[in-house]
């Protein structure tokens, strides 16, 4: 269904911006011009032909017509509007033309004059006025033909020919009026559809949070949607016409320039999308998904269209989902599955010359705290232990909570030059520090570690973790016998 069909209840109006078919001038000047022209024509016509007509009446009618035909006079009659009092304005015009045709002995010219009246008023008052003109054309033609047949009005032609020509002229005039009306109606409907479409587009673009930009092949900004002000805080008039390098940060500019170069070598209509970060007037970086489309061959665009969708919130939500799926909710460390994935990836890069270290940690005395003081106290201890392991292991180490009171620490390749056993002892000392509880008391737990050097001899993360777990229990049994 077309937009026109969707708005069948909306009535098309006149094309108020249309240019009248007659040149606009002050009413007094129009009266003078028409009067002078008619005077010259009347004098010459009567001298050459000797046809019976009333030149004074014709000159007066022409003078009045010259004044009335001007938009200023029409607005005065219509109380300031060209589409108001259409019936009155048409009646006055038809009356002047009717008297003029009668004075010239050419009643058959009324339908021709009616077409002239309609062509002017269709622009001013809308397509429906053609019916008013048509009925008045019929009425004036019929009245003048009757008066001509009775001999009241002069006739330039024999009466029989006058009637025949008037009938033919009326038929053709009515057909012309109908065609003018249909054409005007379609024009008004198309104009209204265009106005509605432009209004909707303007509302969508103005109120939308998405960014729309048109860039020339050289990278000059040809159009920017108002939504860009939330990122720049500057008027669009200051941004339009400038090169895009003045508006984007280096990373975003590089991505956009590369996309435009690739798309420029491809067929029209091809597009490419990527994500960038832009600053905003609030000081917060916003993440945008940009879609660049090649519309160089479109004469209405002649450039690249860039559509930007703010995905900051959805990006944060995705990051939150990923973090939730890969991290322990209590301590914020990597959970078991995520740590195994990191460990497996690390095993692919180790060798005897570039080893990595894995430490498997189990807390000593944690069960007494958790069962004796409650799970809240146990959770507090786990949080303290996680923070101490992360701080002591260093920024490049990967720390995970394997489950319960078990933790894992991966020292990646080349991240630490110290001795592995020394690192293990430092981690044990950090864990053994007193842990303050929420009620003001403090508790102390120990830690047993299983240390495995990753030198490429083992390829599966599960095998390495199993070995570290066994070494941890051997360490725990050794400590318990001391």
CSV table of C-alpha atoms in Angstrom, one decimal:
chain,number,residue,atom,x,y,z
A,1,UNK,CA,0.0,0.0,0.0
A,2,UNK,CA,1.4,3.4,-0.9
A,3,UNK,CA,1.7,6.3,1.4
A,4,UNK,CA,-1.1,8.0,-0.5
A,5,UNK,CA,-3.4,5.0,0.1
A,6,UNK,CA,-2.5,5.0,3.8
A,7,UNK,CA,-3.6,8.6,4.1
A,8,UNK,CA,-6.8,8.3,2.0
A,9,UNK,CA,-8.6,10.4,4.6
A,10,UNK,CA,-6.3,13.3,4.2
A,11,UNK,CA,-7.5,15.9,1.6
A,12,UNK,CA,-5.0,17.5,-0.7
A,13,UNK,CA,-4.7,21.2,-0.6
A,14,UNK,CA,-3.7,23.8,-3.2
A,15,UNK,CA,-0.1,24.3,-4.2
A,16,UNK,CA,0.3,27.6,-2.4
A,17,UNK,CA,3.9,27.9,-3.6
A,18,UNK,CA,3.0,27.5,-7.3
A,19,UNK,CA,3.8,30.4,-9.5
A,20,UNK,CA,0.7,32.0,-11.1
A,21,UNK,CA,0.3,31.8,-14.8
A,22,UNK,CA,0.1,35.6,-15.1
A,23,UNK,CA,3.0,37.9,-14.1
A,24,UNK,CA,2.5,39.5,-10.7
A,25,UNK,CA,2.4,43.3,-10.6
A,26,UNK,CA,0.7,46.0,-8.5
A,27,UNK,CA,-3.1,46.1,-9.2
A,28,UNK,CA,-2.9,49.7,-10.5
A,29,UNK,CA,-0.1,48.8,-12.9
A,30,UNK,CA,-2.0,45.7,-14.1
A,31,UNK,CA,-5.1,47.8,-14.7
A,32,UNK,CA,-3.0,50.3,-16.7
A,33,UNK,CA,-1.3,47.7,-18.8
A,34,UNK,CA,-4.4,45.8,-19.6
A,35,UNK,CA,-6.4,48.9,-20.3
A,36,UNK,CA,-3.8,50.3,-22.7
A,37,UNK,CA,-3.3,47.1,-24.6
A,38,UNK,CA,-7.1,46.6,-24.9
A,39,UNK,CA,-7.5,50.3,-26.1
A,40,UNK,CA,-4.9,49.8,-28.8
A,41,UNK,CA,-6.4,46.4,-29.8
A,42,UNK,CA,-10.0,47.8,-29.9
A,43,UNK,CA,-9.0,50.8,-32.0
A,44,UNK,CA,-7.1,48.8,-34.5
A,45,UNK,CA,-9.7,46.0,-34.7
A,46,UNK,CA,-12.6,48.3,-35.3
A,47,UNK,CA,-10.7,50.3,-37.9
A,48,UNK,CA,-9.7,47.2,-39.8
A,49,UNK,CA,-12.7,45.0,-39.6
A,50,UNK,CA,-15.6,47.2,-38.8
A,51,UNK,CA,-17.0,44.4,-36.5
A,52,UNK,CA,-19.8,45.5,-34.2
A,53,UNK,CA,-18.6,45.7,-30.5
A,54,UNK,CA,-18.5,48.2,-27.7
A,55,UNK,CA,-14.9,49.4,-27.3
A,56,UNK,CA,-15.4,51.5,-24.3
A,57,UNK,CA,-17.0,48.6,-22.4
A,58,UNK,CA,-14.2,46.3,-23.6
A,59,UNK,CA,-11.5,48.8,-22.4
A,60,UNK,CA,-13.2,49.1,-19.0
A,61,UNK,CA,-13.5,45.4,-18.6
A,62,UNK,CA,-9.9,44.9,-19.5
A,63,UNK,CA,-8.8,47.6,-17.0
A,64,UNK,CA,-10.8,45.9,-14.2
A,65,UNK,CA,-9.5,42.5,-15.3
A,66,UNK,CA,-5.9,43.7,-15.2
A,67,UNK,CA,-6.3,44.9,-11.6
A,68,UNK,CA,-8.2,41.8,-10.4
A,69,UNK,CA,-5.7,39.3,-12.0
A,70,UNK,CA,-3.0,40.3,-9.6
A,71,UNK,CA,-2.4,38.2,-6.5
A,72,UNK,CA,-2.5,41.3,-4.2
A,73,UNK,CA,-6.0,42.1,-5.3
A,74,UNK,CA,-7.0,38.4,-5.1
A,75,UNK,CA,-5.7,38.3,-1.5
A,76,UNK,CA,-7.7,41.4,-0.6
A,77,UNK,CA,-10.9,39.8,-1.9
A,78,UNK,CA,-10.0,36.6,-0.1
A,79,UNK,CA,-9.2,38.4,3.2
A,80,UNK,CA,-5.5,37.8,2.9
A,81,UNK,CA,-5.5,34.4,1.4
A,82,UNK,CA,-5.3,33.1,-2.2
A,83,UNK,CA,-7.3,30.0,-1.3
A,84,UNK,CA,-10.2,31.8,0.5
A,85,UNK,CA,-13.5,32.9,-1.1
A,86,UNK,CA,-12.7,31.0,-4.3
A,87,UNK,CA,-16.3,31.1,-5.4
A,88,UNK,CA,-16.5,34.9,-5.1
A,89,UNK,CA,-13.2,35.5,-6.8
A,90,UNK,CA,-14.1,33.2,-9.7
A,91,UNK,CA,-17.5,34.7,-10.1
A,92,UNK,CA,-16.0,38.2,-10.3
A,93,UNK,CA,-13.5,37.1,-12.9
A,94,UNK,CA,-16.1,35.2,-15.0
A,95,UNK,CA,-18.4,38.3,-14.9
A,96,UNK,CA,-15.7,40.5,-16.2
A,97,UNK,CA,-14.7,38.0,-18.9
A,98,UNK,CA,-18.4,37.5,-19.8
A,99,UNK,CA,-19.0,41.2,-20.2
A,100,UNK,CA,-15.8,41.5,-22.2
A,101,UNK,CA,-16.8,38.7,-24.6
A,102,UNK,CA,-20.3,40.2,-25.0
A,103,UNK,CA,-18.8,43.7,-25.6
A,104,UNK,CA,-16.6,42.2,-28.3
A,105,UNK,CA,-19.4,40.3,-30.0
A,106,UNK,CA,-17.6,37.0,-29.3
A,107,UNK,CA,-19.8,35.1,-26.8
A,108,UNK,CA,-18.2,31.9,-28.1
A,109,UNK,CA,-15.0,33.0,-26.3
A,110,UNK,CA,-16.5,32.5,-22.8
A,111,UNK,CA,-15.3,28.9,-22.5
A,112,UNK,CA,-11.8,29.9,-23.6
A,113,UNK,CA,-11.7,32.6,-20.9
A,114,UNK,CA,-13.0,30.1,-18.4
A,115,UNK,CA,-9.9,27.9,-19.0
A,116,UNK,CA,-7.7,31.0,-18.3
A,117,UNK,CA,-9.6,31.6,-15.1
A,118,UNK,CA,-9.3,28.0,-14.0
A,119,UNK,CA,-5.6,27.8,-14.8
A,120,UNK,CA,-5.0,30.7,-12.5
A,121,UNK,CA,-7.3,29.7,-9.6
A,122,UNK,CA,-6.3,26.0,-9.6
A,123,UNK,CA,-2.9,27.2,-8.4
A,124,UNK,CA,-4.4,29.4,-5.7
A,125,UNK,CA,-7.5,27.6,-4.5
A,126,UNK,CA,-7.1,23.9,-5.2
A,127,UNK,CA,-8.3,21.5,-7.8
A,128,UNK,CA,-12.0,21.5,-6.8
A,129,UNK,CA,-12.5,25.0,-8.2
A,130,UNK,CA,-12.6,23.7,-11.8
A,131,UNK,CA,-16.2,22.6,-11.2
A,132,UNK,CA,-17.2,26.1,-10.2
A,133,UNK,CA,-15.5,27.5,-13.3
A,134,UNK,CA,-17.2,24.9,-15.5
A,135,UNK,CA,-20.7,25.7,-14.2
A,136,UNK,CA,-20.2,29.4,-14.6
A,137,UNK,CA,-18.8,28.9,-18.1
A,138,UNK,CA,-22.0,27.0,-19.0
A,139,UNK,CA,-24.2,29.6,-17.5
A,140,UNK,CA,-22.4,32.6,-19.1
A,141,UNK,CA,-22.2,30.9,-22.5
A,142,UNK,CA,-25.9,29.9,-22.5
A,143,UNK,CA,-27.0,33.4,-21.4
A,144,UNK,CA,-24.9,35.2,-24.0
A,145,UNK,CA,-26.0,32.8,-26.8
A,146,UNK,CA,-29.6,33.4,-25.9
A,147,UNK,CA,-29.1,37.2,-25.8
A,148,UNK,CA,-27.2,37.0,-29.1
A,149,UNK,CA,-29.9,35.0,-30.8
A,150,UNK,CA,-32.5,37.6,-29.6
A,151,UNK,CA,-30.3,40.4,-31.1
A,152,UNK,CA,-29.6,42.0,-27.8
A,153,UNK,CA,-25.9,41.4,-28.0
A,154,UNK,CA,-23.7,42.1,-31.1
A,155,UNK,CA,-22.3,39.1,-32.9
A,156,UNK,CA,-19.1,39.0,-34.9
A,157,UNK,CA,-20.3,36.0,-36.8
A,158,UNK,CA,-23.7,34.9,-38.2
A,159,UNK,CA,-25.9,33.7,-35.4
A,160,UNK,CA,-26.0,30.1,-36.6
A,161,UNK,CA,-22.2,29.9,-36.8
A,162,UNK,CA,-22.0,31.7,-33.5
A,163,UNK,CA,-24.1,29.1,-31.8
A,164,UNK,CA,-22.2,26.2,-33.4
A,165,UNK,CA,-18.9,27.7,-32.5
A,166,UNK,CA,-20.0,28.4,-29.0
A,167,UNK,CA,-21.2,24.8,-28.6
A,168,UNK,CA,-17.9,23.5,-29.9
A,169,UNK,CA,-15.9,25.9,-27.8
A,170,UNK,CA,-18.0,25.0,-24.7
A,171,UNK,CA,-17.5,21.2,-25.2
A,172,UNK,CA,-13.7,21.6,-25.7
A,173,UNK,CA,-13.5,24.1,-22.8
A,174,UNK,CA,-15.3,21.7,-20.4
A,175,UNK,CA,-13.0,18.9,-21.4
A,176,UNK,CA,-10.0,21.2,-20.9
A,177,UNK,CA,-11.3,22.2,-17.5
A,178,UNK,CA,-11.8,18.6,-16.5
A,179,UNK,CA,-8.3,17.7,-17.6
A,180,UNK,CA,-6.9,20.7,-15.7
A,181,UNK,CA,-8.8,19.6,-12.6
A,182,UNK,CA,-7.5,16.0,-12.7
A,183,UNK,CA,-4.0,17.2,-13.3
A,184,UNK,CA,-4.2,19.7,-10.5
A,185,UNK,CA,-5.6,17.1,-8.1
A,186,UNK,CA,-2.8,14.6,-8.9
A,187,UNK,CA,-0.3,17.4,-8.4
A,188,UNK,CA,-1.7,18.3,-5.1
A,189,UNK,CA,-1.8,14.7,-3.9
A,190,UNK,CA,1.8,14.2,-4.9
A,191,UNK,CA,2.8,17.5,-3.3
A,192,UNK,CA,1.0,16.5,-0.1
A,193,UNK,CA,2.6,13.0,-0.2
A,194,UNK,CA,6.0,14.6,-0.6
A,195,UNK,CA,5.3,17.1,2.3
A,196,UNK,CA,4.2,14.2,4.5
A,197,UNK,CA,7.2,12.1,3.6
A,198,UNK,CA,9.6,15.0,4.1
A,199,UNK,CA,7.9,15.8,7.4
A,200,UNK,CA,8.2,12.2,8.6
A,201,UNK,CA,11.8,11.9,7.5
A,202,UNK,CA,12.6,15.2,9.2
A,203,UNK,CA,10.9,14.1,12.4
A,204,UNK,CA,12.7,10.7,12.4
A,205,UNK,CA,16.1,12.2,11.7
A,206,UNK,CA,15.7,15.1,14.1
A,207,UNK,CA,14.4,13.0,17.0
A,208,UNK,CA,16.5,9.9,16.4
A,209,UNK,CA,19.5,9.2,18.6
A,210,UNK,CA,21.2,7.6,15.6
A,211,UNK,CA,23.8,9.5,13.7
A,212,UNK,CA,23.4,10.0,9.9
A,213,UNK,CA,26.1,11.7,7.9
A,214,UNK,CA,26.9,12.1,4.2
A,215,UNK,CA,30.5,12.4,3.2
A,216,UNK,CA,31.9,13.4,-0.2
A,217,UNK,CA,34.5,11.1,-1.8
A,218,UNK,CA,37.2,13.4,-0.5
A,219,UNK,CA,35.9,13.1,3.1
A,220,UNK,CA,34.1,16.4,3.4
A,221,UNK,CA,31.0,16.5,5.5
A,222,UNK,CA,28.0,17.2,3.3
A,223,UNK,CA,25.2,16.5,5.8
A,224,UNK,CA,25.0,15.7,9.5
A,225,UNK,CA,21.9,14.8,11.5
A,226,UNK,CA,21.1,16.8,14.6
A,227,UNK,CA,21.8,13.8,16.9
A,228,UNK,CA,25.6,14.4,16.4
A,229,UNK,CA,25.4,17.4,18.7
A,230,UNK,CA,25.2,15.1,21.7
A,231,UNK,CA,28.7,14.0,20.9
A,232,UNK,CA,30.3,17.3,19.8
A,233,UNK,CA,28.1,19.9,21.6
A,234,UNK,CA,28.7,22.2,18.6
A,235,UNK,CA,26.2,23.6,16.1
A,236,UNK,CA,25.8,21.6,12.9
A,237,UNK,CA,26.6,24.8,10.9
A,238,UNK,CA,30.1,24.7,12.3
A,239,UNK,CA,30.6,21.0,11.3
A,240,UNK,CA,29.1,20.8,7.9
A,241,UNK,CA,31.6,21.5,5.1
A,242,UNK,CA,34.6,20.5,7.2
A,243,UNK,CA,36.8,17.4,6.6
A,244,UNK,CA,35.9,14.4,8.7
A,245,UNK,CA,39.5,14.3,10.1
A,246,UNK,CA,38.5,17.4,12.2
A,247,UNK,CA,35.6,15.5,13.8
A,248,UNK,CA,36.8,12.0,14.6
A,249,UNK,CA,39.6,10.7,16.9
A,250,UNK,CA,42.5,9.0,15.1
A,251,UNK,CA,41.4,5.4,15.6
A,252,UNK,CA,37.8,6.0,14.3
A,253,UNK,CA,39.2,8.1,11.4
A,254,UNK,CA,41.6,5.3,10.3
A,255,UNK,CA,38.7,2.8,10.3
A,256,UNK,CA,36.4,5.1,8.4
A,257,UNK,CA,39.0,6.1,5.8
A,258,UNK,CA,39.9,2.5,5.2
A,259,UNK,CA,36.3,1.5,4.8
A,260,UNK,CA,35.7,4.4,2.3
A,261,UNK,CA,38.7,3.3,0.2
A,262,UNK,CA,37.6,-0.3,0.0
A,263,UNK,CA,34.0,0.6,-0.7
A,264,UNK,CA,35.0,3.2,-3.4
A,265,UNK,CA,36.5,0.3,-5.4
A,266,UNK,CA,33.4,-1.8,-5.1
A,267,UNK,CA,30.0,-1.6,-6.7
A,268,UNK,CA,27.5,1.0,-5.7
A,269,UNK,CA,25.3,0.0,-2.7
A,270,UNK,CA,28.0,-2.0,-1.0
A,271,UNK,CA,28.4,-1.4,2.7
A,272,UNK,CA,30.8,-2.1,5.6
A,273,UNK,CA,30.3,-1.9,9.3
A,274,UNK,CA,32.6,-1.5,12.3
A,275,UNK,CA,32.6,-0.2,15.8
A,276,UNK,CA,34.3,3.0,17.1
A,277,UNK,CA,34.4,5.0,20.3
A,278,UNK,CA,33.5,8.7,20.4
A,279,UNK,CA,33.6,11.2,23.2
A,280,UNK,CA,30.4,13.0,24.2
A,281,UNK,CA,29.5,16.3,25.8
A,282,UNK,CA,28.9,14.5,29.1
A,283,UNK,CA,32.6,13.4,29.1
A,284,UNK,CA,31.7,9.7,28.8
A,285,UNK,CA,32.9,7.7,25.8
A,286,UNK,CA,30.2,6.3,23.7
A,287,UNK,CA,30.5,3.2,21.5
A,288,UNK,CA,28.9,3.5,18.0
A,289,UNK,CA,28.3,0.9,15.4
A,290,UNK,CA,29.0,2.6,12.1
A,291,UNK,CA,27.6,1.4,8.7
A,292,UNK,CA,29.2,3.0,5.7
A,293,UNK,CA,27.4,2.6,2.4
A,294,UNK,CA,28.7,3.5,-1.1
A,295,UNK,CA,26.1,5.8,-2.8
A,296,UNK,CA,28.5,7.6,-5.1
A,297,UNK,CA,26.3,6.7,-8.1
A,298,UNK,CA,23.1,8.0,-6.5
A,299,UNK,CA,22.6,11.5,-7.9
A,300,UNK,CA,20.6,12.5,-4.8
A,301,UNK,CA,23.6,11.6,-2.6
A,302,UNK,CA,26.8,11.4,-4.5
A,303,UNK,CA,28.9,10.3,-1.6
A,304,UNK,CA,29.2,7.8,1.3
A,305,UNK,CA,26.3,7.5,3.8
A,306,UNK,CA,27.4,6.8,7.4
A,307,UNK,CA,24.8,5.5,9.8
A,308,UNK,CA,25.8,5.4,13.4
A,309,UNK,CA,24.0,3.5,16.1
A,310,UNK,CA,24.8,4.0,19.7
A,311,UNK,CA,25.5,0.6,21.2
A,312,UNK,CA,27.1,1.7,24.4
A,313,UNK,CA,24.5,0.1,26.6
A,314,UNK,CA,24.2,-3.1,24.7
A,315,UNK,CA,28.0,-3.4,24.5
A,316,UNK,CA,28.2,-3.0,28.3
A,317,UNK,CA,25.5,-5.6,28.7
A,318,UNK,CA,27.3,-8.0,26.5
A,319,UNK,CA,30.5,-7.4,28.4
A,320,UNK,CA,28.6,-8.0,31.7
A,321,UNK,CA,27.2,-11.3,30.3
A,322,UNK,CA,30.7,-12.4,29.3
A,323,UNK,CA,32.1,-11.4,32.6
A,324,UNK,CA,29.4,-13.2,34.5
A,325,UNK,CA,29.9,-16.3,32.4
A,326,UNK,CA,33.7,-16.3,32.9
A,327,UNK,CA,34.2,-15.0,36.5
A,328,UNK,CA,33.4,-16.1,40.0
A,329,UNK,CA,30.6,-13.9,41.3
A,330,UNK,CA,32.0,-13.7,44.8
A,331,UNK,CA,35.7,-13.0,44.3
A,332,UNK,CA,35.7,-11.6,40.7
A,333,UNK,CA,38.4,-14.1,39.7
A,334,UNK,CA,38.2,-16.3,36.6
A,335,UNK,CA,36.0,-19.3,37.2
A,336,UNK,CA,37.1,-22.8,36.5
A,337,UNK,CA,36.1,-23.1,32.9
A,338,UNK,CA,37.6,-19.7,32.0
A,339,UNK,CA,40.8,-20.5,33.7
A,340,UNK,CA,41.1,-23.9,32.0
A,341,UNK,CA,40.7,-22.1,28.6
A,342,UNK,CA,43.5,-19.6,29.5
A,343,UNK,CA,45.7,-22.4,30.7
A,344,UNK,CA,45.2,-24.4,27.6
A,345,UNK,CA,46.1,-21.4,25.4
A,346,UNK,CA,49.2,-20.8,27.5
A,347,UNK,CA,50.4,-24.4,27.1
A,348,UNK,CA,50.7,-23.8,23.3
A,349,UNK,CA,53.4,-21.2,23.9
A,350,UNK,CA,55.6,-22.7,26.6
A,351,UNK,CA,58.9,-24.5,26.1
A,352,UNK,CA,62.0,-25.5,28.2
A,353,UNK,CA,63.5,-22.1,27.3
A,354,UNK,CA,60.4,-20.1,28.0
A,355,UNK,CA,58.5,-21.9,30.8
A,356,UNK,CA,55.4,-20.8,32.7
A,357,UNK,CA,54.3,-21.8,36.2
A,358,UNK,CA,51.0,-23.1,37.6
A,359,UNK,CA,50.2,-23.1,41.3
A,360,UNK,CA,47.2,-24.9,42.7
A,361,UNK,CA,46.2,-23.6,46.1
A,362,UNK,CA,43.9,-25.1,48.8
A,363,UNK,CA,43.2,-23.2,52.0
A,364,UNK,CA,44.0,-24.8,55.4
A,365,UNK,CA,41.6,-24.2,58.2
A,366,UNK,CA,38.9,-22.7,56.0
A,367,UNK,CA,36.3,-25.4,57.0
A,368,UNK,CA,36.6,-24.4,60.6
A,369,UNK,CA,35.9,-20.8,59.8
A,370,UNK,CA,33.1,-21.6,57.4
A,371,UNK,CA,31.3,-24.1,59.7
A,372,UNK,CA,32.1,-22.4,63.0
A,373,UNK,CA,31.5,-18.7,62.2
A,374,UNK,CA,29.1,-19.1,59.3
A,375,UNK,CA,29.1,-18.8,55.5
A,376,UNK,CA,29.3,-15.0,55.6
A,377,UNK,CA,32.6,-15.2,57.5
A,378,UNK,CA,33.8,-17.8,55.0
A,379,UNK,CA,32.9,-15.6,52.1
A,380,UNK,CA,34.8,-12.7,53.6
A,381,UNK,CA,37.9,-14.9,54.0
A,382,UNK,CA,37.6,-16.0,50.4
A,383,UNK,CA,37.4,-12.4,49.2
A,384,UNK,CA,40.5,-11.5,51.2
A,385,UNK,CA,42.4,-14.4,49.9
A,386,UNK,CA,41.5,-13.7,46.3
A,387,UNK,CA,42.6,-10.1,46.6
A,388,UNK,CA,45.9,-11.1,48.2
A,389,UNK,CA,46.7,-13.7,45.6
A,390,UNK,CA,46.0,-11.2,42.8
A,391,UNK,CA,48.1,-8.5,44.4
A,392,UNK,CA,51.1,-10.8,45.2
A,393,UNK,CA,51.1,-12.7,41.9
A,394,UNK,CA,51.4,-9.4,40.0
A,395,UNK,CA,49.5,-7.7,37.2
A,396,UNK,CA,50.4,-10.3,34.5
A,397,UNK,CA,49.4,-13.3,36.5
A,398,UNK,CA,46.1,-15.0,35.9
A,399,UNK,CA,44.3,-16.0,39.2
A,400,UNK,CA,41.2,-18.1,39.3
A,401,UNK,CA,38.9,-19.7,41.8
A,402,UNK,CA,38.8,-23.3,41.0
A,403,UNK,CA,35.9,-24.1,43.3
A,404,UNK,CA,35.2,-23.9,47.1
A,405,UNK,CA,38.4,-22.9,48.8
A,406,UNK,CA,40.6,-23.9,45.9
A,407,UNK,CA,42.5,-21.3,43.8
A,408,UNK,CA,44.8,-21.4,40.8
A,409,UNK,CA,47.5,-19.1,39.8
A,410,UNK,CA,49.2,-19.0,36.3
A,411,UNK,CA,52.4,-17.1,35.9
A,412,UNK,CA,52.7,-16.6,32.1
A,413,UNK,CA,55.8,-16.9,30.0
A,414,UNK,CA,58.3,-14.2,30.7
A,415,UNK,CA,56.2,-12.4,33.3
A,416,UNK,CA,58.4,-13.2,36.3
A,417,UNK,CA,62.2,-13.6,36.6
A,418,UNK,CA,62.2,-14.9,40.2
A,419,UNK,CA,62.3,-18.4,41.6
A,420,UNK,CA,59.1,-20.4,41.4
A,421,UNK,CA,59.4,-21.7,45.0
A,422,UNK,CA,60.1,-18.1,46.2
A,423,UNK,CA,56.9,-17.0,44.6
A,424,UNK,CA,55.0,-19.9,46.2
A,425,UNK,CA,56.3,-18.9,49.6
A,426,UNK,CA,55.3,-15.3,49.1
A,427,UNK,CA,51.8,-16.3,48.1
A,428,UNK,CA,51.5,-18.5,51.2
A,429,UNK,CA,52.7,-15.7,53.5
A,430,UNK,CA,50.1,-13.3,51.9
A,431,UNK,CA,47.3,-15.8,52.5
A,432,UNK,CA,48.4,-16.4,56.1
A,433,UNK,CA,47.8,-12.8,57.1
A,434,UNK,CA,44.9,-12.2,59.4
A,435,UNK,CA,41.5,-11.7,57.7
A,436,UNK,CA,39.3,-9.1,59.4
A,437,UNK,CA,35.6,-10.0,59.5
A,438,UNK,CA,32.6,-7.7,59.4
A,439,UNK,CA,32.0,-8.1,63.2
A,440,UNK,CA,35.4,-6.8,64.1
A,441,UNK,CA,37.1,-10.1,64.7
A,442,UNK,CA,39.8,-11.6,62.5
A,443,UNK,CA,40.7,-15.1,61.6
A,444,UNK,CA,43.7,-16.7,60.0
A,445,UNK,CA,43.9,-19.5,57.4
A,446,UNK,CA,46.8,-21.1,55.7
A,447,UNK,CA,47.4,-22.4,52.2
A,448,UNK,CA,49.0,-25.4,50.6
A,449,UNK,CA,50.4,-25.1,47.1
A,450,UNK,CA,51.1,-27.5,44.3
A,451,UNK,CA,53.7,-26.1,41.9
A,452,UNK,CA,54.1,-27.3,38.3
A,453,UNK,CA,56.5,-25.9,35.8
A,454,UNK,CA,55.0,-25.7,32.3
A,455,UNK,CA,57.8,-26.4,29.8
A,456,UNK,CA,55.9,-28.0,26.9
A,457,UNK,CA,56.1,-31.6,28.3
A,458,UNK,CA,52.3,-31.6,28.9
A,459,UNK,CA,49.8,-30.6,26.3
A,460,UNK,CA,46.4,-30.8,28.1
A,461,UNK,CA,45.3,-28.4,30.7
A,462,UNK,CA,43.4,-31.1,32.6
A,463,UNK,CA,46.6,-33.1,33.0
A,464,UNK,CA,48.5,-30.2,34.3
A,465,UNK,CA,45.8,-29.3,36.8
A,466,UNK,CA,45.6,-32.9,38.0
A,467,UNK,CA,49.3,-33.0,38.6
A,468,UNK,CA,49.2,-29.7,40.4
A,469,UNK,CA,46.3,-30.9,42.6
A,470,UNK,CA,48.3,-34.0,43.5
A,471,UNK,CA,51.4,-32.0,44.4
A,472,UNK,CA,49.2,-29.7,46.5
A,473,UNK,CA,47.9,-32.7,48.6
A,474,UNK,CA,51.4,-34.0,49.0
A,475,UNK,CA,52.5,-30.6,50.3
A,476,UNK,CA,49.5,-30.6,52.7
A,477,UNK,CA,50.3,-34.1,54.0
A,478,UNK,CA,54.0,-33.1,54.5
A,479,UNK,CA,53.0,-30.0,56.5
A,480,UNK,CA,50.6,-32.0,58.6
A,481,UNK,CA,53.3,-34.4,59.7
A,482,UNK,CA,55.6,-31.6,60.8
